[in-house]
């Protein structure tokens, strides 16, 4: 049996300390010299172990101060739609949500344009904060065409996500995503427990089912806790 490389052993040691929360976010980890002595390995071996964990988002280096445990960023696929509750739980974190509002509104101009409806038409609106380990990672503001999801407001969105419900009722055929980096409006910063001077990622999403435009959403994510990824296969 091939022995686990030494740099991997060091990585596993560091990750266990972080995942068990023995080393919470902000903890300064041992120096490379200290790890060299602890594991009886070369500086190059320790450097690779630490460098890989920095690249993977577990650690961050601060010049002249040291290496610290950082808030590992959650990640969602940009070219697909997944249930955020499943994403959080697959990362080994606890998921829950808080409903800010759930109501029927008369669509203002911007919402009517997003949904391709007449100005003033009835629209269902939900505003929900999604959490991972009690840390807010997404504020979801969604508008839904009642003609395609008439029971939307009757759902218990503390046990099911809007995405999960809508996909079960209106199977997706087309999605549209646009991403921008912005400074969060005050109410967004409040719900995401972030400084309004720090950037957030805003994902604009629209979804269709069998050619019908079903919903439009604004998904706000703290820039230091979240990232979006895409992968394409080229011919």
PDB file of C-alpha atoms in Angstrom, residues 69-205:
ATOM      1  CA  UNK A  69      -7.925  30.325   9.070  1.00  0.00           C
ATOM      2  CA  UNK A  70     -10.377  32.103   6.806  1.00  0.00           C
ATOM      3  CA  UNK A  71     -14.082  31.792   6.098  1.00  0.00           C
ATOM      4  CA  UNK A  72     -14.186  29.162   3.359  1.00  0.00           C
ATOM      5  CA  UNK A  73     -16.306  30.435   0.503  1.00  0.00           C
ATOM      6  CA  UNK A  74     -19.447  28.613  -0.468  1.00  0.00           C
ATOM      7  CA  UNK A  75     -19.670  27.873  -4.183  1.00  0.00           C
ATOM      8  CA  UNK A  76     -22.535  27.515  -6.655  1.00  0.00           C
ATOM      9  CA  UNK A  77     -22.492  26.550 -10.338  1.00  0.00           C
ATOM     10  CA  UNK A  78     -23.107  29.515 -12.633  1.00  0.00           C
ATOM     11  CA  UNK A  79     -24.375  27.495 -15.600  1.00  0.00           C
ATOM     12  CA  UNK A  80     -26.860  25.398 -13.644  1.00  0.00           C
ATOM     13  CA  UNK A  81     -29.444  25.753 -10.871  1.00  0.00           C
ATOM     14  CA  UNK A  82     -29.125  23.708  -7.701  1.00  0.00           C
ATOM     15  CA  UNK A  83     -31.132  23.754  -4.513  1.00  0.00           C
ATOM     16  CA  UNK A  84     -29.113  25.861  -2.075  1.00  0.00           C
ATOM     17  CA  UNK A  85     -30.192  23.662   0.863  1.00  0.00           C
ATOM     18  CA  UNK A  86     -28.627  20.632  -0.863  1.00  0.00           C
ATOM     19  CA  UNK A  87     -25.411  22.569  -1.595  1.00  0.00           C
ATOM     20  CA  UNK A  88     -25.014  23.601   2.027  1.00  0.00           C
ATOM     21  CA  UNK A  89     -25.700  20.137   3.415  1.00  0.00           C
ATOM     22  CA  UNK A  90     -23.356  18.466   0.916  1.00  0.00           C
ATOM     23  CA  UNK A  91     -20.568  20.666   2.307  1.00  0.00           C
ATOM     24  CA  UNK A  92     -21.290  19.207   5.750  1.00  0.00           C
ATOM     25  CA  UNK A  93     -22.906  22.400   7.031  1.00  0.00           C
ATOM     26  CA  UNK A  94     -26.247  23.035   8.690  1.00  0.00           C
ATOM     27  CA  UNK A  95     -28.843  24.746   6.519  1.00  0.00           C
ATOM     28  CA  UNK A  96     -31.775  26.868   7.554  1.00  0.00           C
ATOM     29  CA  UNK A  97     -33.649  29.871   6.190  1.00  0.00           C
ATOM     30  CA  UNK A  98     -35.497  32.892   7.521  1.00  0.00           C
ATOM     31  CA  UNK A  99     -38.496  34.341   5.690  1.00  0.00           C
ATOM     32  CA  UNK A 100     -38.326  38.130   5.502  1.00  0.00           C
ATOM     33  CA  UNK A 101     -41.557  38.560   3.510  1.00  0.00           C
ATOM     34  CA  UNK A 102     -44.019  36.515   1.468  1.00  0.00           C
ATOM     35  CA  UNK A 103     -46.765  38.467  -0.254  1.00  0.00           C
ATOM     36  CA  UNK A 104     -48.817  39.326  -3.313  1.00  0.00           C
ATOM     37  CA  UNK A 105     -47.955  42.686  -4.881  1.00  0.00           C
ATOM     38  CA  UNK A 106     -48.984  44.851  -7.794  1.00  0.00           C
ATOM     39  CA  UNK A 107     -45.963  44.681 -10.096  1.00  0.00           C
ATOM     40  CA  UNK A 108     -43.959  47.902 -10.442  1.00  0.00           C
ATOM     41  CA  UNK A 109     -42.352  48.686 -13.782  1.00  0.00           C
ATOM     42  CA  UNK A 110     -39.039  46.924 -13.179  1.00  0.00           C
ATOM     43  CA  UNK A 111     -40.700  43.701 -11.979  1.00  0.00           C
ATOM     44  CA  UNK A 112     -43.222  43.730 -14.829  1.00  0.00           C
ATOM     45  CA  UNK A 113     -40.315  43.999 -17.284  1.00  0.00           C
ATOM     46  CA  UNK A 114     -38.422  41.156 -15.587  1.00  0.00           C
ATOM     47  CA  UNK A 115     -41.433  38.837 -15.877  1.00  0.00           C
ATOM     48  CA  UNK A 116     -42.746  40.087 -19.221  1.00  0.00           C
ATOM     49  CA  UNK A 117     -46.092  41.053 -17.662  1.00  0.00           C
ATOM     50  CA  UNK A 118     -48.360  44.077 -17.776  1.00  0.00           C
ATOM     51  CA  UNK A 119     -47.589  46.909 -15.365  1.00  0.00           C
ATOM     52  CA  UNK A 120     -49.701  46.507 -12.226  1.00  0.00           C
ATOM     53  CA  UNK A 121     -50.320  42.779 -12.705  1.00  0.00           C
ATOM     54  CA  UNK A 122     -50.533  40.614  -9.588  1.00  0.00           C
ATOM     55  CA  UNK A 123     -47.145  39.050  -8.759  1.00  0.00           C
ATOM     56  CA  UNK A 124     -46.038  36.848  -5.882  1.00  0.00           C
ATOM     57  CA  UNK A 125     -42.938  38.076  -4.060  1.00  0.00           C
ATOM     58  CA  UNK A 126     -40.731  36.282  -1.542  1.00  0.00           C
ATOM     59  CA  UNK A 127     -37.693  37.530   0.329  1.00  0.00           C
ATOM     60  CA  UNK A 128     -35.688  34.839   2.124  1.00  0.00           C
ATOM     61  CA  UNK A 129     -32.270  34.648   3.797  1.00  0.00           C
ATOM     62  CA  UNK A 130     -30.396  31.349   3.441  1.00  0.00           C
ATOM     63  CA  UNK A 131     -27.865  30.277   6.091  1.00  0.00           C
ATOM     64  CA  UNK A 132     -24.927  27.855   6.349  1.00  0.00           C
ATOM     65  CA  UNK A 133     -23.927  27.068   9.943  1.00  0.00           C
ATOM     66  CA  UNK A 134     -25.912  30.107  11.125  1.00  0.00           C
ATOM     67  CA  UNK A 135     -23.979  32.397   8.763  1.00  0.00           C
ATOM     68  CA  UNK A 136     -26.108  34.175   6.109  1.00  0.00           C
ATOM     69  CA  UNK A 137     -24.788  33.353   2.629  1.00  0.00           C
ATOM     70  CA  UNK A 138     -27.625  34.441   0.347  1.00  0.00           C
ATOM     71  CA  UNK A 139     -30.495  36.919   0.312  1.00  0.00           C
ATOM     72  CA  UNK A 140     -33.035  35.763  -2.272  1.00  0.00           C
ATOM     73  CA  UNK A 141     -35.607  38.222  -3.576  1.00  0.00           C
ATOM     74  CA  UNK A 142     -37.925  36.438  -6.011  1.00  0.00           C
ATOM     75  CA  UNK A 143     -40.963  37.362  -8.086  1.00  0.00           C
ATOM     76  CA  UNK A 144     -43.236  34.636  -9.462  1.00  0.00           C
ATOM     77  CA  UNK A 145     -45.978  34.676 -12.089  1.00  0.00           C
ATOM     78  CA  UNK A 146     -49.093  33.409 -10.226  1.00  0.00           C
ATOM     79  CA  UNK A 147     -50.515  31.880 -13.405  1.00  0.00           C
ATOM     80  CA  UNK A 148     -47.792  29.216 -13.330  1.00  0.00           C
ATOM     81  CA  UNK A 149     -47.454  28.682  -9.555  1.00  0.00           C
ATOM     82  CA  UNK A 150     -50.834  29.574  -8.016  1.00  0.00           C
ATOM     83  CA  UNK A 151     -50.034  27.943  -4.652  1.00  0.00           C
ATOM     84  CA  UNK A 152     -46.652  29.657  -4.202  1.00  0.00           C
ATOM     85  CA  UNK A 153     -47.723  31.776  -1.224  1.00  0.00           C
ATOM     86  CA  UNK A 154     -49.171  28.725   0.566  1.00  0.00           C
ATOM     87  CA  UNK A 155     -45.773  26.989   0.818  1.00  0.00           C
ATOM     88  CA  UNK A 156     -43.786  26.663   4.033  1.00  0.00           C
ATOM     89  CA  UNK A 157     -40.461  28.043   2.852  1.00  0.00           C
ATOM     90  CA  UNK A 158     -38.816  27.232   6.151  1.00  0.00           C
ATOM     91  CA  UNK A 159     -38.898  23.547   5.132  1.00  0.00           C
ATOM     92  CA  UNK A 160     -38.657  23.830   1.347  1.00  0.00           C
ATOM     93  CA  UNK A 161     -36.824  26.376  -0.805  1.00  0.00           C
ATOM     94  CA  UNK A 162     -38.584  28.385  -3.538  1.00  0.00           C
ATOM     95  CA  UNK A 163     -36.287  26.765  -6.098  1.00  0.00           C
ATOM     96  CA  UNK A 164     -37.202  23.283  -4.884  1.00  0.00           C
ATOM     97  CA  UNK A 165     -40.925  24.027  -5.051  1.00  0.00           C
ATOM     98  CA  UNK A 166     -40.875  25.739  -8.438  1.00  0.00           C
ATOM     99  CA  UNK A 167     -38.801  22.994 -10.072  1.00  0.00           C
ATOM    100  CA  UNK A 168     -41.300  20.399  -8.811  1.00  0.00           C
ATOM    101  CA  UNK A 169     -44.202  22.360 -10.304  1.00  0.00           C
ATOM    102  CA  UNK A 170     -42.599  23.813 -13.430  1.00  0.00           C
ATOM    103  CA  UNK A 171     -39.659  21.731 -14.725  1.00  0.00           C
ATOM    104  CA  UNK A 172     -36.908  24.032 -15.965  1.00  0.00           C
ATOM    105  CA  UNK A 173     -36.331  24.383 -19.679  1.00  0.00           C
ATOM    106  CA  UNK A 174     -34.277  27.602 -19.846  1.00  0.00           C
ATOM    107  CA  UNK A 175     -32.296  29.710 -17.363  1.00  0.00           C
ATOM    108  CA  UNK A 176     -30.761  33.161 -17.700  1.00  0.00           C
ATOM    109  CA  UNK A 177     -27.970  34.355 -15.411  1.00  0.00           C
ATOM    110  CA  UNK A 178     -26.233  37.722 -15.161  1.00  0.00           C
ATOM    111  CA  UNK A 179     -23.653  38.455 -12.461  1.00  0.00           C
ATOM    112  CA  UNK A 180     -22.289  41.745 -11.166  1.00  0.00           C
ATOM    113  CA  UNK A 181     -20.262  42.930  -8.191  1.00  0.00           C
ATOM    114  CA  UNK A 182     -21.929  45.749  -6.248  1.00  0.00           C
ATOM    115  CA  UNK A 183     -21.878  47.496  -2.911  1.00  0.00           C
ATOM    116  CA  UNK A 184     -24.922  46.154  -1.080  1.00  0.00           C
ATOM    117  CA  UNK A 185     -27.899  48.417  -0.314  1.00  0.00           C
ATOM    118  CA  UNK A 186     -28.375  48.906   3.450  1.00  0.00           C
ATOM    119  CA  UNK A 187     -31.185  46.334   3.802  1.00  0.00           C
ATOM    120  CA  UNK A 188     -29.129  43.711   1.948  1.00  0.00           C
ATOM    121  CA  UNK A 189     -26.066  44.372   4.112  1.00  0.00           C
ATOM    122  CA  UNK A 190     -28.257  44.074   7.217  1.00  0.00           C
ATOM    123  CA  UNK A 191     -29.741  40.704   6.232  1.00  0.00           C
ATOM    124  CA  UNK A 192     -26.340  39.318   5.198  1.00  0.00           C
ATOM    125  CA  UNK A 193     -24.556  40.616   8.319  1.00  0.00           C
ATOM    126  CA  UNK A 194     -21.945  42.388   6.221  1.00  0.00           C
ATOM    127  CA  UNK A 195     -20.352  45.804   6.042  1.00  0.00           C
ATOM    128  CA  UNK A 196     -22.067  47.931   3.389  1.00  0.00           C
ATOM    129  CA  UNK A 197     -18.595  49.097   2.274  1.00  0.00           C
ATOM    130  CA  UNK A 198     -17.676  45.542   1.248  1.00  0.00           C
ATOM    131  CA  UNK A 199     -18.716  44.165  -2.154  1.00  0.00           C
ATOM    132  CA  UNK A 200     -21.290  41.483  -2.718  1.00  0.00           C
ATOM    133  CA  UNK A 201     -22.057  39.285  -5.727  1.00  0.00           C
ATOM    134  CA  UNK A 202     -25.469  39.858  -7.267  1.00  0.00           C
ATOM    135  CA  UNK A 203     -26.845  37.113  -9.497  1.00  0.00           C
ATOM    136  CA  UNK A 204     -29.823  38.067 -11.671  1.00  0.00           C
ATOM    137  CA  UNK A 205     -31.793  34.929 -12.551  1.00  0.00           C
TER     138      UNK A 205
END
